[in-house]
Amino acid sequence: MMLAKLRLLVAVLWAGSLWTVGYLVAPTLFTTLSDRVLAGTLAGAMFHAEAMLSLGCALALLVLLKFATPDWTPARRRTMLALVAAMALCTVVSHFGLQPMMAELRAAAGPGGVMESAAKSRFGMLHGVSSVIYLVQSFLAGWLILKQ
């Protein structure tokens, strides 16, 4: 019973942190700060912390699914494992795949943050893909909580 509550707590922590950073903190930074470069830097730091928390929650849930679900059917366990794996994959692809490419484009822009047209277009495309992945991960997080 206690491990089941812990499993739910980890799932809620993961989902809540995703939703808070992505849909509350980051937009607030961009609407509040007049310096978009600073807002992007702060948002990037928040998304980095969120990615590390996501990987920690994924690991914790994998351990809890192994040891805290003896009464679950194999099908239910597989569904939960697939959800956790899909969410972790979203983090890995976005944070370790797309974010470094976006950071490279920002660094090439220099201190003023002015990008040439092609770089701006590429950055926008990468940001869009990253946003879609984050949205998918956010929906998966809701499903993860509902399936507990």
Coordinates of N, CA, C and O in Angstrom, one line a residue:
M1 N 0.8 -1.2 0.0 CA 0.0 0.0 0.0 C 0.9 1.3 0.0 O 0.6 2.2 -0.7
M2 N 1.9 1.3 0.8 CA 2.8 2.5 0.9 C 3.6 2.6 -0.4 O 3.7 3.8 -0.9
L3 N 4.0 1.5 -1.0 CA 4.7 1.7 -2.3 C 3.8 2.1 -3.4 O 4.2 2.8 -4.3
A4 N 2.5 1.7 -3.4 CA 1.6 2.2 -4.4 C 1.4 3.7 -4.2 O 1.3 4.4 -5.2
K5 N 1.3 4.2 -3.0 CA 1.2 5.7 -2.8 C 2.5 6.4 -3.3 O 2.4 7.5 -3.9
L6 N 3.6 5.8 -3.0 CA 4.9 6.4 -3.5 C 4.9 6.4 -5.0 O 5.4 7.4 -5.6
R7 N 4.5 5.3 -5.6 CA 4.4 5.3 -7.1 C 3.5 6.4 -7.7 O 3.9 7.1 -8.6
L8 N 2.4 6.6 -7.0 CA 1.5 7.7 -7.5 C 2.1 9.1 -7.2 O 2.1 10.0 -8.0
L9 N 2.8 9.2 -6.1 CA 3.5 10.5 -5.8 C 4.5 10.8 -6.8 O 4.6 12.0 -7.3
V10 N 5.3 9.8 -7.2 CA 6.4 10.1 -8.2 C 5.7 10.4 -9.6 O 6.2 11.4 -10.2
A11 N 4.7 9.8 -9.9 CA 4.0 10.1 -11.2 C 3.4 11.5 -11.2 O 3.5 12.2 -12.1
V12 N 2.8 11.9 -10.0 CA 2.3 13.2 -9.9 C 3.4 14.3 -9.9 O 3.2 15.4 -10.5
L13 N 4.5 14.0 -9.2 CA 5.6 14.9 -9.2 C 6.1 15.1 -10.7 O 6.3 16.3 -11.1
W14 N 6.2 14.1 -11.4 CA 6.7 14.1 -12.8 C 5.8 15.0 -13.6 O 6.2 15.9 -14.3
A15 N 4.5 14.6 -13.6 CA 3.5 15.3 -14.4 C 3.4 16.8 -14.0 O 3.4 17.7 -14.9
G16 N 3.3 17.0 -12.7 CA 3.2 18.4 -12.2 C 4.3 19.3 -12.6 O 4.2 20.4 -12.9
S17 N 5.5 18.7 -12.5 CA 6.7 19.5 -12.9 C 6.7 19.8 -14.4 O 7.1 20.9 -14.8
L18 N 6.4 18.8 -15.2 CA 6.3 19.1 -16.6 C 5.3 20.2 -16.9 O 5.6 21.1 -17.7
W19 N 4.1 20.1 -16.4 CA 3.1 21.1 -16.6 C 3.5 22.5 -16.1 O 3.2 23.5 -16.7
T20 N 4.1 22.5 -14.9 CA 4.4 23.8 -14.3 C 5.5 24.5 -15.1 O 5.4 25.7 -15.4
V21 N 6.6 23.8 -15.4 CA 7.7 24.4 -16.1 C 7.3 24.8 -17.6 O 7.5 25.9 -18.0
G22 N 6.6 23.9 -18.3 CA 6.3 24.1 -19.7 C 5.2 25.0 -19.9 O 5.2 25.7 -20.9
Y23 N 4.2 25.1 -19.0 CA 3.0 25.8 -19.4 C 2.7 27.0 -18.4 O 1.8 27.7 -18.6
L24 N 3.6 27.1 -17.4 CA 3.4 28.2 -16.5 C 4.7 29.1 -16.4 O 4.7 30.3 -16.6
V25 N 5.8 28.4 -16.0 CA 7.1 29.1 -15.8 C 7.6 29.7 -17.1 O 7.9 30.9 -17.1
A26 N 7.8 28.9 -18.1 CA 8.5 29.4 -19.3 C 7.6 30.5 -20.0 O 8.2 31.5 -20.3
P27 N 6.3 30.3 -20.1 CA 5.6 31.4 -20.7 C 5.6 32.7 -19.9 O 5.7 33.8 -20.4
T28 N 5.6 32.6 -18.6 CA 5.7 33.7 -17.7 C 7.0 34.4 -17.9 O 7.1 35.7 -17.8
L29 N 8.1 33.7 -18.0 CA 9.4 34.3 -18.2 C 9.4 35.2 -19.5 O 9.9 36.3 -19.5
F30 N 8.8 34.7 -20.5 CA 8.8 35.4 -21.8 C 7.9 36.6 -21.8 O 8.1 37.6 -22.5
T31 N 6.8 36.5 -21.0 CA 5.9 37.7 -21.0 C 6.3 38.7 -20.0 O 5.9 39.9 -20.1
T32 N 7.1 38.3 -19.0 CA 7.5 39.2 -17.9 C 8.8 40.0 -18.2 O 8.9 41.2 -17.9
L33 N 9.7 39.2 -18.7 CA 11.1 39.8 -18.9 C 11.1 40.5 -20.3 O 10.7 39.9 -21.3
S34 N 11.7 41.7 -20.4 CA 11.8 42.4 -21.6 C 13.0 41.8 -22.5 O 13.0 41.9 -23.7
D35 N 13.9 41.2 -21.8 CA 15.1 40.7 -22.4 C 14.8 39.2 -22.8 O 14.9 38.3 -22.0
R36 N 14.5 39.0 -24.1 CA 14.2 37.6 -24.6 C 15.4 36.7 -24.4 O 15.2 35.5 -24.3
V37 N 16.6 37.2 -24.6 CA 17.8 36.3 -24.4 C 17.8 35.8 -23.0 O 18.1 34.6 -22.7
L38 N 17.6 36.7 -22.0 CA 17.6 36.3 -20.6 C 16.5 35.3 -20.3 O 16.7 34.3 -19.7
A39 N 15.3 35.6 -20.9 CA 14.2 34.7 -20.7 C 14.5 33.4 -21.2 O 14.2 32.3 -20.6
G40 N 15.1 33.3 -22.4 CA 15.5 32.0 -23.0 C 16.5 31.3 -22.2 O 16.4 30.0 -22.0
T41 N 17.4 32.0 -21.6 CA 18.5 31.4 -20.8 C 17.9 30.8 -19.6 O 18.2 29.7 -19.2
L42 N 17.0 31.6 -18.9 CA 16.3 31.1 -17.7 C 15.4 29.9 -18.0 O 15.4 28.9 -17.3
A43 N 14.7 30.0 -19.1 CA 13.8 28.9 -19.5 C 14.6 27.6 -19.8 O 14.2 26.5 -19.4
G44 N 15.7 27.8 -20.5 CA 16.6 26.7 -20.8 C 17.1 26.0 -19.5 O 17.2 24.8 -19.4
A45 N 17.5 26.8 -18.5 CA 17.9 26.3 -17.2 C 16.8 25.5 -16.5 O 17.0 24.4 -16.0
M46 N 15.6 26.0 -16.6 CA 14.4 25.3 -16.0 C 14.2 24.0 -16.7 O 13.9 23.0 -16.1
F47 N 14.2 24.1 -18.1 CA 14.0 22.8 -18.8 C 15.1 21.8 -18.6 O 14.8 20.6 -18.6
H48 N 16.3 22.3 -18.4 CA 17.4 21.3 -18.0 C 17.1 20.6 -16.7 O 17.2 19.4 -16.6
A49 N 16.7 21.4 -15.7 CA 16.3 20.8 -14.4 C 15.1 19.9 -14.5 O 15.1 18.8 -13.9
E50 N 14.2 20.3 -15.4 CA 13.0 19.4 -15.6 C 13.4 18.1 -16.3 O 12.9 17.0 -15.9
A51 N 14.4 18.2 -17.2 CA 14.8 16.9 -17.9 C 15.5 16.0 -16.9 O 15.3 14.8 -16.9
M52 N 16.3 16.6 -16.0 CA 17.0 15.7 -15.0 C 16.0 15.1 -14.0 O 16.0 13.9 -13.7
L53 N 15.0 15.9 -13.6 CA 13.9 15.4 -12.8 C 13.1 14.3 -13.5 O 12.8 13.3 -12.9
S54 N 12.9 14.5 -14.8 CA 12.1 13.5 -15.6 C 12.9 12.2 -15.6 O 12.3 11.1 -15.4
L55 N 14.2 12.2 -15.8 CA 14.9 11.0 -15.9 C 14.9 10.3 -14.5 O 14.9 9.1 -14.4
G56 N 15.0 11.1 -13.4 CA 15.0 10.5 -12.1 C 13.6 9.9 -11.8 O 13.6 8.8 -11.2
C57 N 12.6 10.6 -12.2 CA 11.2 10.0 -12.0 C 11.0 8.7 -12.8 O 10.4 7.8 -12.3
A58 N 11.5 8.7 -14.0 CA 11.4 7.5 -14.8 C 12.1 6.4 -14.2 O 11.6 5.3 -14.1
L59 N 13.3 6.6 -13.7 CA 14.1 5.5 -13.0 C 13.3 5.0 -11.8 O 13.2 3.8 -11.6
A60 N 12.8 6.0 -11.0 CA 12.1 5.6 -9.8 C 10.9 4.8 -10.1 O 10.6 3.8 -9.4
L61 N 10.1 5.2 -11.1 CA 8.9 4.5 -11.5 C 9.2 3.1 -12.1 O 8.5 2.2 -11.8
L62 N 10.3 3.0 -12.8 CA 10.7 1.7 -13.3 C 11.0 0.7 -12.1 O 10.6 -0.5 -12.1
V63 N 11.7 1.2 -11.1 CA 12.0 0.4 -9.9 C 10.7 0.0 -9.2 O 10.4 -1.1 -8.8
L64 N 9.8 1.1 -9.0 CA 8.6 0.8 -8.3 C 7.6 -0.1 -9.1 O 6.9 -0.9 -8.5
L65 N 7.7 0.0 -10.4 CA 6.8 -0.9 -11.2 C 7.3 -2.4 -11.1 O 6.6 -3.3 -11.1
K66 N 8.6 -2.5 -10.9 CA 9.2 -3.9 -10.7 C 8.8 -4.5 -9.4 O 8.5 -5.7 -9.3
F67 N 8.9 -3.6 -8.3 CA 8.7 -4.2 -7.0 C 7.4 -3.8 -6.3 O 7.1 -4.4 -5.3
A68 N 6.6 -2.9 -6.8 CA 5.4 -2.4 -6.1 C 4.2 -2.7 -6.9 O 3.2 -2.0 -6.7
T69 N 4.2 -3.7 -7.8 CA 2.9 -4.0 -8.5 C 2.7 -5.5 -8.6 O 2.3 -6.0 -9.7
P70 N 2.8 -6.2 -7.5 CA 2.7 -7.7 -7.5 C 1.2 -8.1 -7.9 O 1.1 -9.2 -8.5
D71 N 0.3 -7.3 -7.6 CA -1.1 -7.6 -7.9 C -1.6 -7.2 -9.3 O -2.7 -7.5 -9.7
W72 N -0.7 -6.5 -10.1 CA -1.1 -6.1 -11.4 C -1.0 -7.2 -12.4 O -0.2 -8.1 -12.3
T73 N -1.9 -7.1 -13.4 CA -1.8 -8.0 -14.5 C -0.6 -7.7 -15.4 O -0.1 -6.5 -15.4
P74 N 0.0 -8.6 -16.1 CA 1.1 -8.3 -17.0 C 0.8 -7.2 -18.0 O 1.6 -6.4 -18.3
A75 N -0.5 -7.2 -18.5 CA -0.9 -6.2 -19.5 C -0.8 -4.8 -18.9 O -0.3 -3.9 -19.5
R76 N -1.3 -4.7 -17.7 CA -1.3 -3.4 -17.0 C 0.2 -2.9 -16.8 O 0.5 -1.8 -17.0
R77 N 1.0 -3.8 -16.3 CA 2.4 -3.5 -16.1 C 3.1 -3.1 -17.4 O 3.9 -2.1 -17.4
R78 N 2.8 -3.8 -18.5 CA 3.4 -3.5 -19.8 C 2.9 -2.1 -20.2 O 3.7 -1.3 -20.8
T79 N 1.7 -1.8 -20.0 CA 1.2 -0.4 -20.4 C 1.9 0.6 -19.6 O 2.3 1.7 -20.2
M80 N 2.1 0.4 -18.3 CA 2.7 1.4 -17.5 C 4.2 1.6 -17.9 O 4.8 2.7 -18.0
L81 N 4.9 0.4 -18.2 CA 6.2 0.5 -18.6 C 6.4 1.2 -20.0 O 7.3 2.0 -20.2
A82 N 5.4 1.0 -20.9 CA 5.4 1.7 -22.1 C 5.3 3.2 -22.0 O 5.9 4.0 -22.6
L83 N 4.4 3.6 -21.1 CA 4.2 5.0 -20.8 C 5.4 5.7 -20.2 O 5.9 6.7 -20.7
V84 N 6.0 5.0 -19.2 CA 7.2 5.5 -18.6 C 8.4 5.6 -19.7 O 9.1 6.6 -19.8
A85 N 8.5 4.5 -20.5 CA 9.5 4.5 -21.5 C 9.3 5.6 -22.5 O 10.3 6.3 -23.0
A86 N 8.1 5.8 -23.0 CA 7.8 6.8 -24.0 C 8.0 8.2 -23.4 O 8.6 9.1 -24.1
M87 N 7.7 8.5 -22.2 CA 7.9 9.8 -21.6 C 9.4 10.0 -21.4 O 9.9 11.1 -21.7
A88 N 10.2 9.0 -21.0 CA 11.6 9.1 -20.9 C 12.3 9.3 -22.2 O 13.2 10.2 -22.4
L89 N 11.8 8.7 -23.2 CA 12.3 8.9 -24.6 C 12.0 10.3 -25.1 O 12.9 10.9 -25.7
C90 N 10.9 10.8 -24.8 CA 10.6 12.2 -25.1 C 11.7 13.2 -24.5 O 12.2 14.1 -25.1
T91 N 12.0 12.9 -23.2 CA 13.0 13.7 -22.5 C 14.4 13.5 -23.2 O 15.1 14.5 -23.5
V92 N 14.8 12.3 -23.5 CA 16.1 12.1 -24.1 C 16.2 12.7 -25.5 O 17.2 13.4 -25.8
V93 N 15.2 12.5 -26.3 CA 15.2 13.1 -27.7 C 15.3 14.6 -27.6 O 16.1 15.2 -28.3
S94 N 14.4 15.2 -26.8 CA 14.3 16.6 -26.7 C 15.6 17.3 -26.1 O 16.2 18.2 -26.6
H95 N 15.9 16.7 -24.9 CA 17.0 17.4 -24.1 C 18.4 17.1 -24.7 O 19.3 17.9 -24.7
F96 N 18.6 15.8 -25.1 CA 19.9 15.4 -25.5 C 20.1 15.4 -27.0 O 21.2 15.4 -27.5
G97 N 19.0 15.6 -27.8 CA 19.0 15.6 -29.2 C 18.8 17.0 -29.7 O 19.7 17.6 -30.4
L98 N 17.6 17.5 -29.5 CA 17.2 18.8 -30.1 C 17.8 20.0 -29.3 O 18.3 21.0 -30.0
Q99 N 17.9 20.0 -28.0 CA 18.4 21.2 -27.2 C 19.8 21.5 -27.6 O 20.1 22.7 -27.7
P100 N 20.7 20.5 -27.7 CA 22.1 20.9 -28.1 C 22.2 21.6 -29.4 O 22.9 22.5 -29.6
M101 N 21.3 21.2 -30.4 CA 21.3 21.9 -31.7 C 20.8 23.3 -31.6 O 21.3 24.2 -32.2
M102 N 19.8 23.5 -30.7 CA 19.3 24.8 -30.5 C 20.3 25.7 -29.8 O 20.4 26.9 -30.2
A103 N 21.0 25.1 -28.8 CA 22.0 25.9 -28.1 C 23.1 26.3 -29.0 O 23.7 27.4 -28.9
E104 N 23.5 25.4 -30.0 CA 24.5 25.7 -30.9 C 24.1 26.9 -31.8 O 24.9 27.8 -32.1
L105 N 22.9 26.9 -32.2 CA 22.4 28.1 -33.0 C 22.4 29.4 -32.2 O 22.7 30.4 -32.8
R106 N 22.0 29.3 -31.0 CA 22.0 30.5 -30.1 C 23.4 31.0 -29.9 O 23.6 32.2 -29.9
A107 N 24.3 30.1 -29.7 CA 25.7 30.5 -29.5 C 26.3 31.1 -30.7 O 27.1 32.1 -30.6
A108 N 25.9 30.6 -31.9 CA 26.4 31.2 -33.1 C 25.9 32.6 -33.3 O 26.5 33.4 -34.0
A109 N 24.8 32.9 -32.7 CA 24.2 34.2 -32.9 C 25.0 35.3 -32.1 O 24.9 36.5 -32.4
G110 N 25.7 34.9 -31.1 CA 26.5 35.8 -30.4 C 25.8 36.4 -29.2 O 24.6 36.1 -28.9
P111 N 26.4 37.3 -28.5 CA 25.8 37.9 -27.3 C 24.5 38.7 -27.5 O 23.7 38.7 -26.6
G112 N 24.4 39.3 -28.6 CA 23.1 40.0 -28.9 C 21.9 39.1 -29.2 O 20.8 39.6 -29.2
G113 N 22.2 37.9 -29.5 CA 21.2 36.9 -29.8 C 20.5 37.1 -31.2 O 19.5 36.6 -31.5
V114 N 21.2 37.9 -32.1 CA 20.7 38.1 -33.5 C 21.1 37.0 -34.4 O 22.3 36.8 -34.6
M115 N 20.1 36.3 -34.9 CA 20.5 35.1 -35.8 C 20.2 35.6 -37.3 O 19.3 36.4 -37.5
E116 N 21.0 35.0 -38.1 CA 20.7 35.2 -39.6 C 19.4 34.4 -39.9 O 18.9 33.6 -39.1
S117 N 18.9 34.7 -41.0 CA 17.5 34.2 -41.4 C 17.5 32.7 -41.4 O 16.5 32.1 -40.9
A118 N 18.5 32.0 -42.0 CA 18.5 30.6 -42.1 C 18.6 29.9 -40.7 O 17.9 29.0 -40.4
A119 N 19.4 30.5 -39.9 CA 19.5 30.0 -38.5 C 18.3 30.2 -37.7 O 17.8 29.3 -36.9
K120 N 17.6 31.3 -37.9 CA 16.4 31.6 -37.2 C 15.3 30.6 -37.6 O 14.5 30.1 -36.8
S121 N 15.3 30.3 -38.9 CA 14.3 29.4 -39.4 C 14.5 28.0 -38.9 O 13.6 27.3 -38.4
R122 N 15.8 27.6 -38.8 CA 16.2 26.3 -38.3 C 15.9 26.2 -36.8 O 15.3 25.2 -36.3
F123 N 16.2 27.3 -36.1 CA 15.9 27.3 -34.7 C 14.4 27.2 -34.4 O 13.9 26.4 -33.6
G124 N 13.6 27.9 -35.2 CA 12.1 27.8 -35.1 C 11.6 26.5 -35.3 O 10.7 26.0 -34.6
M125 N 12.2 25.8 -36.4 CA 11.7 24.4 -36.7 C 12.1 23.5 -35.5 O 11.2 22.7 -35.1
L126 N 13.3 23.6 -35.0 CA 13.7 22.7 -33.9 C 12.9 23.0 -32.6 O 12.5 22.1 -31.9
H127 N 12.6 24.3 -32.4 CA 11.8 24.7 -31.2 C 10.4 24.1 -31.4 O 9.8 23.6 -30.4
G128 N 9.8 24.1 -32.6 CA 8.5 23.6 -32.9 C 8.4 22.1 -32.6 O 7.5 21.6 -32.0
V129 N 9.4 21.4 -33.1 CA 9.5 19.9 -32.9 C 9.6 19.6 -31.4 O 8.9 18.8 -30.9
S130 N 10.5 20.4 -30.7 CA 10.6 20.2 -29.3 C 9.3 20.5 -28.5 O 9.0 19.7 -27.6
S131 N 8.6 21.5 -29.0 CA 7.3 21.8 -28.3 C 6.3 20.7 -28.5 O 5.5 20.4 -27.6
V132 N 6.3 20.1 -29.7 CA 5.3 19.0 -30.0 C 5.7 17.8 -29.1 O 4.8 17.2 -28.5
I133 N 7.0 17.5 -29.0 CA 7.4 16.4 -28.2 C 7.0 16.6 -26.7 O 6.5 15.8 -26.0
Y134 N 7.2 17.9 -26.2 CA 6.8 18.2 -24.9 C 5.3 18.1 -24.7 O 4.8 17.6 -23.6
L135 N 4.5 18.5 -25.7 CA 3.1 18.4 -25.6 C 2.7 16.9 -25.5 O 1.8 16.5 -24.7
V136 N 3.3 16.1 -26.3 CA 3.0 14.6 -26.3 C 3.4 14.1 -24.9 O 2.6 13.3 -24.3
Q137 N 4.5 14.5 -24.4 CA 5.0 14.0 -23.1 C 4.0 14.5 -22.0 O 3.7 13.7 -21.1
S138 N 3.4 15.6 -22.1 CA 2.5 16.2 -21.2 C 1.2 15.4 -21.2 O 0.6 15.1 -20.1
F139 N 0.7 15.0 -22.3 CA -0.5 14.1 -22.4 C -0.2 12.7 -21.8 O -1.0 12.2 -21.1
L140 N 1.0 12.2 -22.2 CA 1.3 10.9 -21.6 C 1.4 11.0 -20.1 O 1.0 10.0 -19.4
A141 N 1.8 12.1 -19.5 CA 1.9 12.2 -18.1 C 0.5 12.2 -17.5 O 0.3 11.5 -16.4
G142 N -0.5 12.8 -18.1 CA -1.8 12.7 -17.6 C -2.3 11.2 -17.6 O -3.0 10.8 -16.7
W143 N -2.0 10.5 -18.7 CA -2.4 9.1 -18.8 C -1.7 8.3 -17.8 O -2.3 7.4 -17.2
L144 N -0.4 8.6 -17.5 CA 0.3 7.9 -16.5 C -0.4 8.0 -15.1 O -0.5 7.0 -14.4
I145 N -0.8 9.2 -14.8 CA -1.5 9.4 -13.5 C -2.8 8.6 -13.5 O -3.2 8.0 -12.5
L146 N -3.6 8.7 -14.6 CA -4.9 8.1 -14.6 C -4.8 6.6 -14.6 O -5.7 5.9 -14.1
K147 N -3.7 6.0 -15.0 CA -3.5 4.6 -15.0 C -3.0 4.0 -13.7 O -2.9 2.8 -13.6
Q148 N -2.7 4.8 -12.7 CA -2.1 4.3 -11.5 C -3.1 3.5 -10.7 O -4.2 3.6 -10.5

